[in-house]
C-alpha cells in the first residue's frame, strides 16, 4: 500500500539527512525546520521544508493538518528477535536475584528453553506471535524492523522462523528485514561441539536459506564459551559467499575481539559491544561497520552500557535498537531506549534520533531508501504528540507517537 499525502501545520520537522550512515560528529547534525510542510507522492517523499516555500498540494493527495506537532522519520529497529514462542519470566527474576545470564545459559536454560518452545510451535502460531509484536512496534513508531532466526537451531525450525517473517512481510505494514542467526546457541544435538554445529549451519541450513532467499543478513553470537572467533569467522565467510550481508553479536559479555572481526570482515554492523576495545572501535570506524548499541539489554542485564560516546567520538556510525528477545531483554520500548541513550550513554537527543532512524537504516543496508525525510526516500514518518523531537527522551519511557505513515499511507493513529 502506498499513498500521496500533503502534511501542513508541522510545528517542527526534524530529520537526519543523507543516503548513507552519518558517522561521528555528523550524527549531531539534524535538519530541524520549524513551521514545515511535507509532500509525498505514490509513497515517496517529494518535498519537505518550510511551509512558506511549499508547493501546492497535488489533486488527490490526502491533506493533513499536523496541528503544530513534530514530524520525524519512522524508527528503524535494526536488531530484534521477535519470532519466538514461550516465555522465560522465571529467569528474569533469577537474574534480578543475582544469577548471571551466562550461568543460566550454561545450566541449559536461556536460549535453549526458547528453542524448545519454538520447535514445538507451528508456522501459524509463530506468525500470530510475531504479528502481535509487530503491532506493538508500529504503535511505537517502528516502520522497519529486523528479525532474527536462532530459536530453532535445526533445519526445519530455522526455516520456519524465516518463513514466518516472509508471511508477516506480506500481511503486516511494518517492513521486515530477515536475518539467519543459526549460531545463536549450541543445540542439544551438538552439545559441547560448537564447531560441529557451525559446520551443520554452513553445510545444511545456510544453502537452504540462500536458495529460498529467506534472509538478507547472517548473524552469530560471537561470545566466549559460545561461538568463538574462529568459528565466527568461518560461519560469516560462508554466509558472505552465500550472498548474505553480515552482522555479529560482538563483545557483549567478554571481550574476545568480535568487534575487530566485524571490521575485518566489513560486516554491515556489530551489535551490543559492551566490552569492545578502543582499537576495535577504531577499526569499525575505518571499516564503516555500524556500531549498534542496545541499552535495553544492558539495562535488563544490569550491565554497564556500551560506550556510545567513545564510539561516536572515534568516528563510528552508531545505531540504536531494541534487541527484543525472550531472555536478556523482553522490551521493545523505543521510548525507553532513546531515554537510556541520552541519560546513560550521554548521547545528545540529535544523535539518539539519528541512531534510531538513519543509522538504523544503514545497519540494515537501507540508508539509500529509508531513515530520513527527504526527496527520494520512502515516505515512512511519524507525527508526534509533541511540538518537538526533544520530547522523545524527555518523556522517559513514554510513547510520544500519535500517528504513523508508511509509504505515504496512514497505518496507525488519527489523521
Ligand atoms: O541479543 N546474546 C544472545 N542473544 C540475545 C539473547 C537471546 C535470549 O536470551 O533469548 C541477545 O541478547
Ligand atoms: Fe540480540
Short mmCIF file of C-alpha atoms and ligand atoms in Angstrom, two decimals:
data_model
loop_
_atom_site.label_atom_id
_atom_site.label_comp_id
_atom_site.label_asym_id
_atom_site.label_seq_id
_atom_site.Cartn_x
_atom_site.Cartn_y
_atom_site.Cartn_z
CA UNK A 1 0.00 0.00 0.00
CA UNK A 2 1.36 3.44 -0.85
CA UNK A 3 -0.19 6.85 -0.78
CA UNK A 4 0.08 10.51 -1.62
CA UNK A 5 -0.15 12.87 1.31
CA UNK A 6 0.38 16.54 1.98
CA UNK A 7 1.08 17.41 5.63
CA UNK A 8 0.96 21.04 6.67
CA UNK A 9 0.90 22.70 10.07
CA UNK A 10 4.01 20.79 11.17
CA UNK A 11 5.38 22.54 14.27
CA UNK A 12 8.84 21.09 13.70
CA UNK A 13 10.22 18.75 11.06
CA UNK A 14 13.29 17.01 12.47
CA UNK A 15 15.35 14.53 10.47
CA UNK A 16 18.89 13.42 9.84
CA UNK A 17 19.85 13.93 6.20
CA UNK A 18 21.67 11.62 3.83
CA UNK A 19 21.60 8.39 1.90
CA UNK A 20 24.24 6.67 3.97
CA UNK A 21 25.11 6.36 7.67
CA UNK A 22 26.05 9.54 9.49
CA UNK A 23 29.28 8.99 11.34
CA UNK A 24 30.91 10.62 14.34
CA UNK A 25 30.22 14.35 14.72
CA UNK A 26 27.82 14.32 11.77
CA UNK A 27 25.36 12.35 13.90
CA UNK A 28 24.68 15.52 15.84
CA UNK A 29 23.54 17.49 12.78
CA UNK A 30 19.81 17.22 12.24
CA UNK A 31 17.77 19.21 9.81
CA UNK A 32 15.23 20.99 12.02
CA UNK A 33 12.60 23.09 10.25
CA UNK A 34 10.00 24.99 12.30
CA UNK A 35 6.62 25.55 10.65
CA UNK A 36 7.12 22.95 7.98
CA UNK A 37 5.21 21.02 5.34
CA UNK A 38 5.81 17.69 3.65
CA UNK A 39 4.61 16.19 0.40
CA UNK A 40 4.74 12.52 -0.54
CA UNK A 41 3.56 11.18 -3.90
CA UNK A 42 2.93 7.48 -4.52
CA UNK A 43 4.70 6.53 -1.33
CA UNK A 44 7.86 8.58 -1.89
CA UNK A 45 8.83 11.90 -0.29
CA UNK A 46 8.67 14.56 -2.99
CA UNK A 47 9.30 17.68 -0.91
CA UNK A 48 9.91 18.70 2.73
CA UNK A 49 10.71 22.16 4.06
CA UNK A 50 9.40 25.49 5.38
CA UNK A 51 5.65 25.98 4.87
CA UNK A 52 6.04 29.28 3.06
CA UNK A 53 8.06 27.56 0.31
CA UNK A 54 5.77 24.54 0.00
CA UNK A 55 4.50 23.53 -3.44
CA UNK A 56 0.74 23.30 -3.97
CA UNK A 57 -0.84 20.04 -2.83
CA UNK A 58 -1.47 17.85 -5.88
CA UNK A 59 -5.06 16.81 -6.55
CA UNK A 60 -5.87 13.51 -4.92
CA UNK A 61 -3.30 13.78 -2.11
CA UNK A 62 -4.63 13.25 1.43
CA UNK A 63 -4.38 16.61 3.20
CA UNK A 64 -3.41 16.56 6.87
CA UNK A 65 -3.05 19.38 9.37
CA UNK A 66 -0.41 18.32 11.90
CA UNK A 67 -1.68 20.96 14.32
CA UNK A 68 1.76 22.22 15.33
CA UNK A 69 3.06 18.76 16.17
CA UNK A 70 6.52 17.47 15.30
CA UNK A 71 7.21 15.11 12.39
CA UNK A 72 10.19 12.75 12.37
CA UNK A 73 11.23 9.69 10.30
CA UNK A 74 9.81 6.29 11.27
CA UNK A 75 12.06 4.38 13.64
CA UNK A 76 14.17 1.57 12.20
CA UNK A 77 14.63 -1.17 14.78
CA UNK A 78 17.69 -2.86 13.31
CA UNK A 79 18.15 -5.60 15.95
CA UNK A 80 15.20 -7.67 17.17
CA UNK A 81 14.44 -11.33 17.84
CA UNK A 82 10.67 -11.09 17.53
CA UNK A 83 9.67 -14.52 16.20
CA UNK A 84 9.78 -16.94 19.12
CA UNK A 85 7.43 -18.96 21.30
CA UNK A 86 7.33 -19.33 25.08
CA UNK A 87 8.38 -17.15 27.98
CA UNK A 88 11.24 -17.11 30.48
CA UNK A 89 9.88 -14.89 33.24
CA UNK A 90 11.45 -17.12 35.92
CA UNK A 91 14.93 -16.41 34.54
CA UNK A 92 14.25 -12.70 34.69
CA UNK A 93 13.72 -12.99 38.45
CA UNK A 94 16.71 -15.32 38.91
CA UNK A 95 18.84 -12.66 37.26
CA UNK A 96 17.21 -10.00 39.40
CA UNK A 97 18.31 -12.12 42.39
CA UNK A 98 21.91 -12.23 41.16
CA UNK A 99 22.32 -15.27 38.89
CA UNK A 100 24.11 -14.19 35.70
CA UNK A 101 22.82 -14.58 32.14
CA UNK A 102 25.72 -16.88 31.23
CA UNK A 103 25.22 -19.06 34.34
CA UNK A 104 21.63 -19.62 33.25
CA UNK A 105 22.83 -20.32 29.70
CA UNK A 106 25.45 -22.82 30.95
CA UNK A 107 22.82 -24.66 33.03
CA UNK A 108 20.83 -25.36 29.86
CA UNK A 109 18.36 -22.57 30.48
CA UNK A 110 18.36 -19.39 28.49
CA UNK A 111 18.10 -19.58 24.70
CA UNK A 112 17.69 -23.38 24.88
CA UNK A 113 14.29 -23.05 26.54
CA UNK A 114 13.01 -20.69 23.87
CA UNK A 115 14.33 -23.18 21.31
CA UNK A 116 12.21 -25.98 22.82
CA UNK A 117 9.10 -23.81 22.73
CA UNK A 118 9.78 -22.52 19.22
CA UNK A 119 10.45 -26.01 17.84
CA UNK A 120 7.04 -27.03 19.18
CA UNK A 121 5.24 -24.08 17.54
CA UNK A 122 3.57 -24.25 14.13
CA UNK A 123 4.15 -21.73 11.37
CA UNK A 124 0.70 -20.23 12.02
CA UNK A 125 1.48 -19.84 15.73
CA UNK A 126 4.79 -18.13 15.02
CA UNK A 127 3.09 -15.78 12.57
CA UNK A 128 0.49 -14.86 15.19
CA UNK A 129 3.08 -14.25 17.90
CA UNK A 130 5.21 -12.17 15.53
CA UNK A 131 2.20 -10.16 14.34
CA UNK A 132 1.37 -9.03 17.87
CA UNK A 133 4.93 -7.82 18.43
CA UNK A 134 4.88 -6.01 15.10
CA UNK A 135 1.59 -4.34 16.12
CA UNK A 136 3.30 -3.06 19.26
CA UNK A 137 6.32 -1.92 17.25
CA UNK A 138 4.10 0.03 14.87
CA UNK A 139 2.32 1.75 17.74
CA UNK A 140 5.74 2.87 18.99
CA UNK A 141 6.65 4.30 15.58
CA UNK A 142 8.75 1.48 14.16
CA UNK A 143 8.27 1.33 10.39
CA UNK A 144 11.06 -1.16 9.59
CA UNK A 145 12.16 -3.97 11.87
CA UNK A 146 14.85 -6.58 11.60
CA UNK A 147 14.03 -10.13 12.72
CA UNK A 148 16.41 -12.96 13.54
CA UNK A 149 16.01 -16.70 13.44
CA UNK A 150 18.03 -18.59 16.05
CA UNK A 151 15.32 -20.14 18.21
CA UNK A 152 15.15 -23.26 16.06
CA UNK A 153 18.78 -24.27 15.58
CA UNK A 154 17.66 -27.23 13.43
CA UNK A 155 16.93 -27.01 9.73
CA UNK A 156 13.14 -27.12 9.91
CA UNK A 157 12.62 -24.63 12.70
CA UNK A 158 15.17 -22.12 11.44
CA UNK A 159 13.41 -22.16 8.07
CA UNK A 160 10.02 -21.93 9.81
CA UNK A 161 11.05 -18.82 11.72
CA UNK A 162 12.22 -17.21 8.48
CA UNK A 163 9.07 -18.36 6.65
CA UNK A 164 7.03 -16.72 9.42
CA UNK A 165 8.83 -13.44 8.72
CA UNK A 166 8.18 -13.83 5.00
CA UNK A 167 4.47 -14.38 5.68
CA UNK A 168 4.43 -11.38 8.03
CA UNK A 169 6.09 -9.18 5.38
CA UNK A 170 3.13 -9.86 3.17
CA UNK A 171 0.45 -9.17 5.74
CA UNK A 172 1.89 -6.53 8.09
CA UNK A 173 2.55 -2.85 7.43
CA UNK A 174 5.93 -2.90 9.18
CA UNK A 175 8.71 -3.80 6.73
CA UNK A 176 10.75 -6.78 7.91
CA UNK A 177 14.42 -7.45 7.24
CA UNK A 178 15.13 -11.14 7.95
CA UNK A 179 18.40 -12.44 9.39
CA UNK A 180 19.56 -16.04 9.60
CA UNK A 181 21.09 -16.50 13.05
CA UNK A 182 21.59 -20.25 13.28
CA UNK A 183 24.65 -19.84 15.50
CA UNK A 184 22.70 -18.23 18.33
CA UNK A 185 23.33 -21.08 20.76
CA UNK A 186 24.68 -24.63 20.53
CA UNK A 187 21.69 -27.01 20.31
CA UNK A 188 21.47 -30.18 22.43
CA UNK A 189 22.23 -32.34 19.38
CA UNK A 190 25.69 -30.74 19.24
CA UNK A 191 26.27 -30.22 22.99
CA UNK A 192 29.90 -29.33 23.64
CA UNK A 193 30.65 -29.24 19.90
CA UNK A 194 30.18 -25.67 18.68
CA UNK A 195 32.45 -26.18 15.66
CA UNK A 196 30.48 -29.21 14.50
CA UNK A 197 27.28 -27.20 14.86
CA UNK A 198 28.78 -24.35 12.81
CA UNK A 199 29.65 -26.95 10.13
CA UNK A 200 25.99 -28.01 10.14
CA UNK A 201 24.85 -24.40 9.79
CA UNK A 202 27.27 -23.86 6.89
CA UNK A 203 26.64 -27.13 5.07
CA UNK A 204 22.95 -27.74 5.67
CA UNK A 205 21.00 -24.65 6.73
CA UNK A 206 22.76 -21.77 5.00
CA UNK A 207 22.35 -23.26 1.50
CA UNK A 208 18.62 -23.81 2.13
CA UNK A 209 18.18 -20.26 3.45
CA UNK A 210 20.08 -18.82 0.49
CA UNK A 211 18.28 -20.94 -2.12
CA UNK A 212 14.90 -19.75 -0.86
CA UNK A 213 16.14 -16.18 -0.38
CA UNK A 214 14.78 -16.23 3.15
CA UNK A 215 17.35 -13.90 4.72
CA UNK A 216 19.26 -10.76 3.84
CA UNK A 217 21.71 -10.97 6.76
CA UNK A 218 23.57 -13.61 8.74
CA UNK A 219 24.37 -13.11 12.41
CA UNK A 220 26.25 -15.06 15.11
CA UNK A 221 26.52 -14.90 18.91
CA UNK A 222 30.30 -14.40 18.91
CA UNK A 223 30.98 -14.88 22.60
CA UNK A 224 33.38 -16.65 24.92
CA UNK A 225 32.11 -20.16 25.59
CA UNK A 226 29.52 -19.96 22.78
CA UNK A 227 30.97 -19.34 19.28
CA UNK A 228 34.47 -18.01 19.50
CA UNK A 229 36.42 -16.06 16.89
CA UNK A 230 37.49 -18.86 14.53
CA UNK A 231 34.02 -20.43 14.32
CA UNK A 232 32.52 -16.98 13.88
CA UNK A 233 34.89 -16.16 11.05
CA UNK A 234 34.18 -19.47 9.31
CA UNK A 235 30.43 -19.01 9.54
CA UNK A 236 30.44 -15.39 8.42
CA UNK A 237 32.77 -16.04 5.49
CA UNK A 238 30.47 -18.84 4.33
CA UNK A 239 27.43 -16.57 4.75
CA UNK A 240 29.10 -13.85 2.69
CA UNK A 241 29.86 -16.40 -0.05
CA UNK A 242 26.17 -17.36 0.03
CA UNK A 243 25.29 -13.72 -0.67
CA UNK A 244 24.24 -12.59 2.81
CA UNK A 245 25.39 -9.37 4.45
CA UNK A 246 26.92 -9.73 7.89
CA UNK A 247 26.08 -8.85 11.49
CA UNK A 248 27.61 -10.01 14.77
CA UNK A 249 26.57 -10.08 18.41
CA UNK A 250 30.02 -8.95 19.49
CA UNK A 251 31.87 -8.37 22.75
CA UNK A 252 28.67 -8.38 24.78
CA UNK A 253 29.78 -10.29 27.87
CA UNK A 254 33.51 -10.95 27.47
CA UNK A 255 35.94 -9.04 25.27
CA UNK A 256 37.14 -11.54 22.68
CA UNK A 257 37.54 -9.22 19.70
CA UNK A 258 34.23 -9.72 17.89
CA UNK A 259 34.13 -6.02 17.03
CA UNK A 260 37.56 -6.31 15.39
CA UNK A 261 36.40 -9.35 13.42
CA UNK A 262 33.35 -7.40 12.26
CA UNK A 263 35.59 -4.62 10.95
CA UNK A 264 37.94 -7.08 9.28
CA UNK A 265 35.06 -8.84 7.51
CA UNK A 266 33.45 -5.50 6.59
CA UNK A 267 30.27 -6.54 8.42
CA UNK A 268 27.35 -4.15 7.99
CA UNK A 269 27.05 -3.91 11.78
CA UNK A 270 28.40 -5.23 15.05
CA UNK A 271 25.93 -5.13 17.92
CA UNK A 272 25.97 -4.97 21.75
CA UNK A 273 29.69 -4.03 22.10
CA UNK A 274 29.53 -3.51 25.88
CA UNK A 275 33.11 -4.76 26.22
CA UNK A 276 34.55 -3.77 22.81
CA UNK A 277 38.12 -2.42 22.92
CA UNK A 278 39.10 1.07 21.79
CA UNK A 279 41.21 -0.41 18.99
CA UNK A 280 38.34 -2.50 17.68
CA UNK A 281 36.01 0.50 17.80
CA UNK A 282 38.54 2.49 15.79
CA UNK A 283 38.74 -0.39 13.32
CA UNK A 284 34.95 -0.36 12.97
CA UNK A 285 35.02 3.38 12.30
CA UNK A 286 37.59 2.88 9.50
CA UNK A 287 35.71 -0.09 8.04
CA UNK A 288 32.37 1.73 8.08
CA UNK A 289 30.81 -1.02 10.21
CA UNK A 290 27.81 0.41 12.06
CA UNK A 291 28.09 0.11 15.86
CA UNK A 292 24.66 -0.89 17.14
CA UNK A 293 24.00 -0.23 20.81
CA UNK A 294 21.19 -1.96 22.69
CA UNK A 295 20.73 -0.16 26.00
CA UNK A 296 17.51 -2.00 26.89
CA UNK A 297 19.58 -5.20 27.14
CA UNK A 298 22.31 -3.63 29.28
CA UNK A 299 19.53 -2.22 31.49
CA UNK A 300 17.76 -5.59 31.75
CA UNK A 301 21.02 -7.45 32.48
CA UNK A 302 22.24 -4.68 34.81
CA UNK A 303 25.46 -4.44 32.82
CA UNK A 304 27.38 -1.23 32.16
CA UNK A 305 26.16 0.44 28.96
CA UNK A 306 28.14 0.34 25.74
CA UNK A 307 30.46 3.33 25.41
CA UNK A 308 28.46 5.06 22.69
CA UNK A 309 30.23 8.34 23.45
CA UNK A 310 33.64 6.83 22.65
CA UNK A 311 32.20 5.22 19.52
CA UNK A 312 30.82 8.49 18.18
CA UNK A 313 33.93 10.39 19.21
CA UNK A 314 36.08 7.91 17.30
CA UNK A 315 34.03 8.44 14.15
CA UNK A 316 31.70 5.45 14.21
CA UNK A 317 28.15 5.47 12.95
CA UNK A 318 26.10 4.39 15.98
CA UNK A 319 22.66 2.81 15.62
CA UNK A 320 20.17 2.29 18.45
CA UNK A 321 17.88 -0.75 18.51
CA UNK A 322 15.67 -2.76 20.85
CA UNK A 323 17.13 -6.32 20.93
CA UNK A 324 13.62 -7.52 21.78
CA UNK A 325 14.01 -11.19 22.80
CA UNK A 326 12.50 -13.55 25.39
CA UNK A 327 15.64 -13.77 27.55
CA UNK A 328 18.05 -10.91 28.00
CA UNK A 329 15.63 -8.13 27.04
CA UNK A 330 11.88 -8.55 26.85
CA UNK A 331 11.32 -5.00 25.76
CA UNK A 332 10.65 -3.27 22.50
CA UNK A 333 10.40 0.13 24.11
CA UNK A 334 11.95 2.55 21.65
CA UNK A 335 10.96 5.40 24.01
CA UNK A 336 12.98 3.89 26.87
CA UNK A 337 15.90 3.09 24.54
CA UNK A 338 16.01 6.76 23.49
CA UNK A 339 15.92 7.91 27.12
CA UNK A 340 18.69 5.49 28.14
CA UNK A 341 20.78 6.62 25.16
CA UNK A 342 20.58 10.20 26.40
CA UNK A 343 20.65 9.65 30.16
CA UNK A 344 23.01 6.70 30.48
CA UNK A 345 25.10 6.74 27.30
CA UNK A 346 25.47 10.51 27.09
CA UNK A 347 24.22 10.78 23.53
CA UNK A 348 22.65 14.07 22.51
CA UNK A 349 18.96 13.97 21.53
CA UNK A 350 20.05 14.64 17.94
CA UNK A 351 22.49 11.70 18.00
CA UNK A 352 19.86 9.44 19.53
CA UNK A 353 17.32 10.33 16.84
CA UNK A 354 19.87 9.76 14.08
CA UNK A 355 20.84 6.42 15.68
CA UNK A 356 17.21 5.22 15.78
CA UNK A 357 16.38 6.27 12.21
CA UNK A 358 19.01 6.83 9.51
CA UNK A 359 21.79 4.86 11.19
CA UNK A 360 19.35 2.03 11.96
CA UNK A 361 18.56 2.02 8.25
CA UNK A 362 22.30 1.89 7.49
CA UNK A 363 22.65 -1.07 9.86
CA UNK A 364 20.20 -2.85 7.53
CA UNK A 365 21.87 -1.65 4.32
CA UNK A 366 18.81 0.54 3.64
CA UNK A 367 20.06 4.09 4.20
CA UNK A 368 19.52 4.78 0.49
CA UNK A 369 15.78 4.35 0.75
CA UNK A 370 14.58 4.90 4.36
CA UNK A 371 15.61 6.51 7.65
CA UNK A 372 15.22 10.20 6.81
CA UNK A 373 12.66 12.64 5.44
CA UNK A 374 14.00 13.96 2.16
CA UNK A 375 13.08 13.73 -1.51
CA UNK A 376 13.53 10.25 -2.95
CA UNK A 377 13.09 8.35 0.32
CA UNK A 378 10.15 6.18 1.19
CA UNK A 379 7.52 8.26 3.00
CA UNK A 380 7.78 6.47 6.36
CA UNK A 381 7.29 9.09 9.05
CA UNK A 382 5.66 9.83 12.40
CA UNK A 383 3.56 12.64 13.77
CA UNK A 384 4.41 13.01 17.46
CA UNK A 385 2.05 14.06 20.21
CA UNK A 386 4.57 16.79 20.98
CA UNK A 387 5.84 20.00 19.39
CA UNK A 388 9.48 18.90 19.09
CA UNK A 389 11.67 15.82 18.80
CA UNK A 390 13.21 16.96 22.09
CA UNK A 391 10.18 15.48 23.85
CA UNK A 392 11.16 11.93 22.86
CA UNK A 393 13.77 11.15 25.53
CA UNK A 394 12.37 13.75 27.92
CA UNK A 395 9.10 11.81 28.40
CA UNK A 396 11.14 8.94 29.79
CA UNK A 397 9.87 5.60 28.52
CA UNK A 398 6.56 7.08 27.35
CA UNK A 399 5.26 6.79 23.83
CA UNK A 400 5.11 10.15 22.05
CA UNK A 401 3.92 8.72 18.73
CA UNK A 402 0.48 9.91 17.62
CA UNK A 403 0.31 8.61 14.07
CA UNK A 404 2.42 6.54 11.73
CA UNK A 405 2.59 6.91 7.94
CA UNK A 406 4.12 4.10 5.90
CA UNK A 407 4.88 4.70 2.21
CA UNK A 408 2.71 7.80 2.45
CA UNK A 409 -0.32 5.93 3.84
CA UNK A 410 -1.73 6.36 7.34
CA UNK A 411 -1.24 2.98 9.08
CA UNK A 412 -1.63 3.89 12.75
CA UNK A 413 -3.35 6.60 14.77
CA UNK A 414 -5.57 9.51 13.78
CA UNK A 415 -5.06 11.52 10.62
O1 LIG B 1 20.85 -10.46 21.70
N1 LIG B 1 23.00 -12.72 23.28
C1 LIG B 1 22.37 -13.50 22.61
N2 LIG B 1 21.18 -13.32 22.06
C2 LIG B 1 20.17 -12.49 22.57
C3 LIG B 1 19.53 -13.08 23.76
C4 LIG B 1 18.68 -14.20 23.39
C5 LIG B 1 17.97 -14.88 24.51
O2 LIG B 1 18.40 -14.85 25.68
O3 LIG B 1 16.93 -15.49 24.17
C6 LIG B 1 20.64 -11.08 22.72
O4 LIG B 1 20.81 -10.55 23.82
FE1 LIG B 2 20.29 -9.90 20.03
#
